[in-house]
Amino acid sequence: MESSAASDVYKRQPLVIAVKNEDGLVAEDYYKQGLAINQVIARETNAERLGLTAQMLVSGDKLRVNLAGETTMPESIVIRFIHPTRAGHDREISVTQFTPGWYQGSMPELLAGRWRLLIEDAYATWRLKTIWMTDQQSVSISAANGS
């Protein structure tokens, strides 16, 4: 009898653990997240349609971006540095056009290594993306090939 009572306790244990512990992987707003993904795809498609390309140049704490394409260039652009594993280290800067197609600003302090680089207009109508290593002094981005 004792072994039967003990086995009943062990059989119920997984149920108790499952009920008390929330599954953090399931998103309650999956529909909204799906819509957001569609918006991102539309922005990247728009960048391709506009023939956008960019080159980012880094020199010390200075950053310059040359943006070209078949559209009027915005007065400022947003650059996001996304760390692959540490969201708390992500950085976002806005840089201003100082001459047609050229933008400059201050380079944020970043951990050495690999970063996802996103460049977009302030109205979020288009977006360029690539992977960038902090030891690279320049990187070219083309909407046509996604990097």
mmCIF file with all atom_site columns, C-alpha atoms in Angstrom:
data_model
loop_
_atom_site.group_PDB
_atom_site.id
_atom_site.type_symbol
_atom_site.label_atom_id
_atom_site.label_alt_id
_atom_site.label_comp_id
_atom_site.label_asym_id
_atom_site.label_entity_id
_atom_site.label_seq_id
_atom_site.pdbx_PDB_ins_code
_atom_site.Cartn_x
_atom_site.Cartn_y
_atom_site.Cartn_z
_atom_site.occupancy
_atom_site.B_iso_or_equiv
_atom_site.pdbx_formal_charge
_atom_site.auth_seq_id
_atom_site.auth_comp_id
_atom_site.auth_asym_id
_atom_site.auth_atom_id
_atom_site.pdbx_PDB_model_num
ATOM 1   C CA . MET A 1 1   ? 0.000  0.000  0.000   1.00 0.00 ? 1   MET A CA 1
ATOM 2   C CA . GLU A 1 2   ? 2.754  2.460  0.843   1.00 0.00 ? 2   GLU A CA 1
ATOM 3   C CA . SER A 1 3   ? 4.396  2.160  -2.545  1.00 0.00 ? 3   SER A CA 1
ATOM 4   C CA . SER A 1 4   ? 1.036  2.805  -4.218  1.00 0.00 ? 4   SER A CA 1
ATOM 5   C CA . ALA A 1 5   ? 0.488  5.994  -2.187  1.00 0.00 ? 5   ALA A CA 1
ATOM 6   C CA . ALA A 1 6   ? 4.028  7.171  -2.933  1.00 0.00 ? 6   ALA A CA 1
ATOM 7   C CA . SER A 1 7   ? 3.605  6.532  -6.645  1.00 0.00 ? 7   SER A CA 1
ATOM 8   C CA . ASP A 1 8   ? 0.358  8.571  -6.619  1.00 0.00 ? 8   ASP A CA 1
ATOM 9   C CA . VAL A 1 9   ? 2.288  11.525 -5.175  1.00 0.00 ? 9   VAL A CA 1
ATOM 10  C CA . TYR A 1 10  ? 4.989  11.239 -7.838  1.00 0.00 ? 10  TYR A CA 1
ATOM 11  C CA . LYS A 1 11  ? 2.377  10.926 -10.588 1.00 0.00 ? 11  LYS A CA 1
ATOM 12  C CA . ARG A 1 12  ? 0.757  14.230 -9.477  1.00 0.00 ? 12  ARG A CA 1
ATOM 13  C CA . GLN A 1 13  ? 4.062  16.085 -9.122  1.00 0.00 ? 13  GLN A CA 1
ATOM 14  C CA . PRO A 1 14  ? 4.402  16.970 -12.863 1.00 0.00 ? 14  PRO A CA 1
ATOM 15  C CA . LEU A 1 15  ? 0.863  18.372 -12.842 1.00 0.00 ? 15  LEU A CA 1
ATOM 16  C CA . VAL A 1 16  ? 1.664  20.601 -9.883  1.00 0.00 ? 16  VAL A CA 1
ATOM 17  C CA . ILE A 1 17  ? 4.872  21.811 -11.525 1.00 0.00 ? 17  ILE A CA 1
ATOM 18  C CA . ALA A 1 18  ? 3.071  22.482 -14.814 1.00 0.00 ? 18  ALA A CA 1
ATOM 19  C CA . VAL A 1 19  ? 0.275  24.441 -13.156 1.00 0.00 ? 19  VAL A CA 1
ATOM 20  C CA . LYS A 1 20  ? 2.566  26.521 -10.937 1.00 0.00 ? 20  LYS A CA 1
ATOM 21  C CA . ASN A 1 21  ? 5.164  27.365 -13.613 1.00 0.00 ? 21  ASN A CA 1
ATOM 22  C CA . GLU A 1 22  ? 4.225  29.575 -16.525 1.00 0.00 ? 22  GLU A CA 1
ATOM 23  C CA . ASP A 1 23  ? 5.578  28.656 -19.941 1.00 0.00 ? 23  ASP A CA 1
ATOM 24  C CA . GLY A 1 24  ? 7.521  31.792 -20.914 1.00 0.00 ? 24  GLY A CA 1
ATOM 25  C CA . LEU A 1 25  ? 7.823  30.712 -24.531 1.00 0.00 ? 25  LEU A CA 1
ATOM 26  C CA . VAL A 1 26  ? 4.152  31.172 -25.405 1.00 0.00 ? 26  VAL A CA 1
ATOM 27  C CA . ALA A 1 27  ? 3.243  34.709 -26.429 1.00 0.00 ? 27  ALA A CA 1
ATOM 28  C CA . GLU A 1 28  ? -0.238 35.870 -25.514 1.00 0.00 ? 28  GLU A CA 1
ATOM 29  C CA . ASP A 1 29  ? -0.178 38.497 -28.234 1.00 0.00 ? 29  ASP A CA 1
ATOM 30  C CA . TYR A 1 30  ? 0.966  36.207 -31.056 1.00 0.00 ? 30  TYR A CA 1
ATOM 31  C CA . TYR A 1 31  ? -1.489 37.846 -33.478 1.00 0.00 ? 31  TYR A CA 1
ATOM 32  C CA . LYS A 1 32  ? 0.004  41.305 -32.840 1.00 0.00 ? 32  LYS A CA 1
ATOM 33  C CA . GLN A 1 33  ? 3.511  39.872 -33.202 1.00 0.00 ? 33  GLN A CA 1
ATOM 34  C CA . GLY A 1 34  ? 2.514  38.347 -36.532 1.00 0.00 ? 34  GLY A CA 1
ATOM 35  C CA . LEU A 1 35  ? 1.234  41.712 -37.740 1.00 0.00 ? 35  LEU A CA 1
ATOM 36  C CA . ALA A 1 36  ? 4.480  43.361 -36.630 1.00 0.00 ? 36  ALA A CA 1
ATOM 37  C CA . ILE A 1 37  ? 6.500  40.827 -38.642 1.00 0.00 ? 37  ILE A CA 1
ATOM 38  C CA . ASN A 1 38  ? 4.410  41.680 -41.708 1.00 0.00 ? 38  ASN A CA 1
ATOM 39  C CA . GLN A 1 39  ? 5.176  45.386 -41.172 1.00 0.00 ? 39  GLN A CA 1
ATOM 40  C CA . VAL A 1 40  ? 8.923  44.673 -40.966 1.00 0.00 ? 40  VAL A CA 1
ATOM 41  C CA . ILE A 1 41  ? 8.786  42.655 -44.186 1.00 0.00 ? 41  ILE A CA 1
ATOM 42  C CA . ALA A 1 42  ? 6.900  45.510 -45.872 1.00 0.00 ? 42  ALA A CA 1
ATOM 43  C CA . ARG A 1 43  ? 9.569  48.023 -44.755 1.00 0.00 ? 43  ARG A CA 1
ATOM 44  C CA . GLU A 1 44  ? 12.372 45.833 -46.120 1.00 0.00 ? 44  GLU A CA 1
ATOM 45  C CA . THR A 1 45  ? 10.462 45.346 -49.382 1.00 0.00 ? 45  THR A CA 1
ATOM 46  C CA . ASN A 1 46  ? 9.973  49.106 -49.618 1.00 0.00 ? 46  ASN A CA 1
ATOM 47  C CA . ALA A 1 47  ? 13.735 49.655 -49.174 1.00 0.00 ? 47  ALA A CA 1
ATOM 48  C CA . GLU A 1 48  ? 14.356 47.228 -52.017 1.00 0.00 ? 48  GLU A CA 1
ATOM 49  C CA . ARG A 1 49  ? 11.755 48.949 -54.224 1.00 0.00 ? 49  ARG A CA 1
ATOM 50  C CA . LEU A 1 50  ? 13.506 52.279 -53.578 1.00 0.00 ? 50  LEU A CA 1
ATOM 51  C CA . GLY A 1 51  ? 16.897 50.758 -54.460 1.00 0.00 ? 51  GLY A CA 1
ATOM 52  C CA . LEU A 1 52  ? 18.378 51.828 -51.129 1.00 0.00 ? 52  LEU A CA 1
ATOM 53  C CA . THR A 1 53  ? 22.006 51.181 -50.296 1.00 0.00 ? 53  THR A CA 1
ATOM 54  C CA . ALA A 1 54  ? 24.110 52.435 -47.418 1.00 0.00 ? 54  ALA A CA 1
ATOM 55  C CA . GLN A 1 55  ? 27.711 52.455 -46.355 1.00 0.00 ? 55  GLN A CA 1
ATOM 56  C CA . MET A 1 56  ? 28.572 53.005 -42.707 1.00 0.00 ? 56  MET A CA 1
ATOM 57  C CA . LEU A 1 57  ? 32.045 54.324 -41.856 1.00 0.00 ? 57  LEU A CA 1
ATOM 58  C CA . VAL A 1 58  ? 33.385 54.282 -38.296 1.00 0.00 ? 58  VAL A CA 1
ATOM 59  C CA . SER A 1 59  ? 36.393 56.261 -37.143 1.00 0.00 ? 59  SER A CA 1
ATOM 60  C CA . GLY A 1 60  ? 36.947 56.315 -33.396 1.00 0.00 ? 60  GLY A CA 1
ATOM 61  C CA . ASP A 1 61  ? 33.845 57.788 -31.807 1.00 0.00 ? 61  ASP A CA 1
ATOM 62  C CA . LYS A 1 62  ? 32.574 59.239 -35.114 1.00 0.00 ? 62  LYS A CA 1
ATOM 63  C CA . LEU A 1 63  ? 30.084 57.574 -37.406 1.00 0.00 ? 63  LEU A CA 1
ATOM 64  C CA . ARG A 1 64  ? 29.161 58.471 -40.990 1.00 0.00 ? 64  ARG A CA 1
ATOM 65  C CA . VAL A 1 65  ? 26.580 56.893 -43.249 1.00 0.00 ? 65  VAL A CA 1
ATOM 66  C CA . ASN A 1 66  ? 26.236 57.393 -46.983 1.00 0.00 ? 66  ASN A CA 1
ATOM 67  C CA . LEU A 1 67  ? 22.685 56.612 -48.111 1.00 0.00 ? 67  LEU A CA 1
ATOM 68  C CA . ALA A 1 68  ? 21.712 56.326 -51.775 1.00 0.00 ? 68  ALA A CA 1
ATOM 69  C CA . GLY A 1 69  ? 18.590 55.318 -53.640 1.00 0.00 ? 69  GLY A CA 1
ATOM 70  C CA . GLU A 1 70  ? 15.734 56.361 -55.885 1.00 0.00 ? 70  GLU A CA 1
ATOM 71  C CA . THR A 1 71  ? 14.027 58.609 -53.344 1.00 0.00 ? 71  THR A CA 1
ATOM 72  C CA . THR A 1 72  ? 14.494 61.900 -51.536 1.00 0.00 ? 72  THR A CA 1
ATOM 73  C CA . MET A 1 73  ? 16.784 61.290 -48.582 1.00 0.00 ? 73  MET A CA 1
ATOM 74  C CA . PRO A 1 74  ? 15.336 62.081 -45.146 1.00 0.00 ? 74  PRO A CA 1
ATOM 75  C CA . GLU A 1 75  ? 16.824 64.790 -42.913 1.00 0.00 ? 75  GLU A CA 1
ATOM 76  C CA . SER A 1 76  ? 17.746 62.161 -40.326 1.00 0.00 ? 76  SER A CA 1
ATOM 77  C CA . ILE A 1 77  ? 17.916 58.389 -40.032 1.00 0.00 ? 77  ILE A CA 1
ATOM 78  C CA . VAL A 1 78  ? 17.822 55.989 -37.105 1.00 0.00 ? 78  VAL A CA 1
ATOM 79  C CA . ILE A 1 79  ? 20.575 53.431 -36.582 1.00 0.00 ? 79  ILE A CA 1
ATOM 80  C CA . ARG A 1 80  ? 20.001 50.513 -34.230 1.00 0.00 ? 80  ARG A CA 1
ATOM 81  C CA . PHE A 1 81  ? 22.787 48.319 -32.930 1.00 0.00 ? 81  PHE A CA 1
ATOM 82  C CA . ILE A 1 82  ? 21.203 45.057 -31.753 1.00 0.00 ? 82  ILE A CA 1
ATOM 83  C CA . HIS A 1 83  ? 23.336 42.727 -29.630 1.00 0.00 ? 83  HIS A CA 1
ATOM 84  C CA . PRO A 1 84  ? 22.697 39.073 -30.528 1.00 0.00 ? 84  PRO A CA 1
ATOM 85  C CA . THR A 1 85  ? 22.391 37.846 -26.927 1.00 0.00 ? 85  THR A CA 1
ATOM 86  C CA . ARG A 1 86  ? 22.178 40.836 -24.570 1.00 0.00 ? 86  ARG A CA 1
ATOM 87  C CA . ALA A 1 87  ? 19.157 43.050 -25.240 1.00 0.00 ? 87  ALA A CA 1
ATOM 88  C CA . GLY A 1 88  ? 20.238 45.388 -22.437 1.00 0.00 ? 88  GLY A CA 1
ATOM 89  C CA . HIS A 1 89  ? 23.219 46.414 -24.556 1.00 0.00 ? 89  HIS A CA 1
ATOM 90  C CA . ASP A 1 90  ? 21.184 47.406 -27.635 1.00 0.00 ? 90  ASP A CA 1
ATOM 91  C CA . ARG A 1 91  ? 21.737 51.006 -28.751 1.00 0.00 ? 91  ARG A CA 1
ATOM 92  C CA . GLU A 1 92  ? 19.799 53.406 -30.953 1.00 0.00 ? 92  GLU A CA 1
ATOM 93  C CA . ILE A 1 93  ? 21.022 56.698 -32.349 1.00 0.00 ? 93  ILE A CA 1
ATOM 94  C CA . SER A 1 94  ? 19.604 59.275 -34.700 1.00 0.00 ? 94  SER A CA 1
ATOM 95  C CA . VAL A 1 95  ? 22.006 60.854 -37.178 1.00 0.00 ? 95  VAL A CA 1
ATOM 96  C CA . THR A 1 96  ? 21.428 64.001 -39.193 1.00 0.00 ? 96  THR A CA 1
ATOM 97  C CA . GLN A 1 97  ? 22.161 64.670 -42.848 1.00 0.00 ? 97  GLN A CA 1
ATOM 98  C CA . PHE A 1 98  ? 25.045 67.156 -43.159 1.00 0.00 ? 98  PHE A CA 1
ATOM 99  C CA . THR A 1 99  ? 25.301 67.089 -46.961 1.00 0.00 ? 99  THR A CA 1
ATOM 100 C CA . PRO A 1 100 ? 23.034 65.350 -49.492 1.00 0.00 ? 100 PRO A CA 1
ATOM 101 C CA . GLY A 1 101 ? 23.064 61.609 -48.778 1.00 0.00 ? 101 GLY A CA 1
ATOM 102 C CA . TRP A 1 102 ? 25.606 61.839 -45.935 1.00 0.00 ? 102 TRP A CA 1
ATOM 103 C CA . TYR A 1 103 ? 24.755 61.520 -42.242 1.00 0.00 ? 103 TYR A CA 1
ATOM 104 C CA . GLN A 1 104 ? 27.001 61.759 -39.209 1.00 0.00 ? 104 GLN A CA 1
ATOM 105 C CA . GLY A 1 105 ? 26.832 61.342 -35.478 1.00 0.00 ? 105 GLY A CA 1
ATOM 106 C CA . SER A 1 106 ? 28.628 59.941 -32.459 1.00 0.00 ? 106 SER A CA 1
ATOM 107 C CA . MET A 1 107 ? 29.316 56.244 -32.301 1.00 0.00 ? 107 MET A CA 1
ATOM 108 C CA . PRO A 1 108 ? 27.812 54.700 -29.150 1.00 0.00 ? 108 PRO A CA 1
ATOM 109 C CA . GLU A 1 109 ? 29.968 52.563 -26.870 1.00 0.00 ? 109 GLU A CA 1
ATOM 110 C CA . LEU A 1 110 ? 29.458 48.930 -27.812 1.00 0.00 ? 110 LEU A CA 1
ATOM 111 C CA . LEU A 1 111 ? 30.773 45.599 -26.592 1.00 0.00 ? 111 LEU A CA 1
ATOM 112 C CA . ALA A 1 112 ? 33.301 44.114 -28.991 1.00 0.00 ? 112 ALA A CA 1
ATOM 113 C CA . GLY A 1 113 ? 31.931 41.519 -31.374 1.00 0.00 ? 113 GLY A CA 1
ATOM 114 C CA . ARG A 1 114 ? 29.025 40.818 -33.677 1.00 0.00 ? 114 ARG A CA 1
ATOM 115 C CA . TRP A 1 115 ? 26.016 43.143 -33.938 1.00 0.00 ? 115 TRP A CA 1
ATOM 116 C CA . ARG A 1 116 ? 22.861 43.276 -36.012 1.00 0.00 ? 116 ARG A CA 1
ATOM 117 C CA . LEU A 1 117 ? 22.742 46.691 -37.680 1.00 0.00 ? 117 LEU A CA 1
ATOM 118 C CA . LEU A 1 118 ? 19.435 48.288 -38.705 1.00 0.00 ? 118 LEU A CA 1
ATOM 119 C CA . ILE A 1 119 ? 19.173 51.596 -40.565 1.00 0.00 ? 119 ILE A CA 1
ATOM 120 C CA . GLU A 1 120 ? 15.748 53.140 -41.105 1.00 0.00 ? 120 GLU A CA 1
ATOM 121 C CA . ASP A 1 121 ? 14.001 56.410 -41.713 1.00 0.00 ? 121 ASP A CA 1
ATOM 122 C CA . ALA A 1 122 ? 12.384 58.209 -38.774 1.00 0.00 ? 122 ALA A CA 1
ATOM 123 C CA . TYR A 1 123 ? 8.885  57.362 -40.069 1.00 0.00 ? 123 TYR A CA 1
ATOM 124 C CA . ALA A 1 124 ? 9.650  53.626 -40.297 1.00 0.00 ? 124 ALA A CA 1
ATOM 125 C CA . THR A 1 125 ? 8.675  53.386 -43.968 1.00 0.00 ? 125 THR A CA 1
ATOM 126 C CA . TRP A 1 126 ? 11.832 51.486 -44.996 1.00 0.00 ? 126 TRP A CA 1
ATOM 127 C CA . ARG A 1 127 ? 14.617 49.532 -43.320 1.00 0.00 ? 127 ARG A CA 1
ATOM 128 C CA . LEU A 1 128 ? 18.072 48.207 -44.209 1.00 0.00 ? 128 LEU A CA 1
ATOM 129 C CA . LYS A 1 129 ? 19.749 45.445 -42.204 1.00 0.00 ? 129 LYS A CA 1
ATOM 130 C CA . THR A 1 130 ? 23.056 43.619 -42.003 1.00 0.00 ? 130 THR A CA 1
ATOM 131 C CA . ILE A 1 131 ? 25.495 41.987 -39.602 1.00 0.00 ? 131 ILE A CA 1
ATOM 132 C CA . TRP A 1 132 ? 28.417 44.142 -38.486 1.00 0.00 ? 132 TRP A CA 1
ATOM 133 C CA . MET A 1 133 ? 31.544 43.350 -36.460 1.00 0.00 ? 133 MET A CA 1
ATOM 134 C CA . THR A 1 134 ? 32.915 46.092 -34.219 1.00 0.00 ? 134 THR A CA 1
ATOM 135 C CA . ASP A 1 135 ? 36.399 45.685 -35.687 1.00 0.00 ? 135 ASP A CA 1
ATOM 136 C CA . GLN A 1 136 ? 35.103 46.666 -39.161 1.00 0.00 ? 136 GLN A CA 1
ATOM 137 C CA . GLN A 1 137 ? 35.681 50.312 -40.045 1.00 0.00 ? 137 GLN A CA 1
ATOM 138 C CA . SER A 1 138 ? 33.111 50.140 -42.819 1.00 0.00 ? 138 SER A CA 1
ATOM 139 C CA . VAL A 1 139 ? 30.164 48.031 -43.899 1.00 0.00 ? 139 VAL A CA 1
ATOM 140 C CA . SER A 1 140 ? 28.001 48.178 -47.029 1.00 0.00 ? 140 SER A CA 1
ATOM 141 C CA . ILE A 1 141 ? 24.301 47.405 -46.976 1.00 0.00 ? 141 ILE A CA 1
ATOM 142 C CA . SER A 1 142 ? 22.017 46.776 -49.926 1.00 0.00 ? 142 SER A CA 1
ATOM 143 C CA . ALA A 1 143 ? 18.275 46.235 -49.689 1.00 0.00 ? 143 ALA A CA 1
ATOM 144 C CA . ALA A 1 144 ? 18.465 44.055 -52.788 1.00 0.00 ? 144 ALA A CA 1
ATOM 145 C CA . ASN A 1 145 ? 20.364 41.279 -51.040 1.00 0.00 ? 145 ASN A CA 1
ATOM 146 C CA . GLY A 1 146 ? 19.376 41.960 -47.429 1.00 0.00 ? 146 GLY A CA 1
ATOM 147 C CA . SER A 1 147 ? 22.925 42.760 -46.315 1.00 0.00 ? 147 SER A CA 1
#
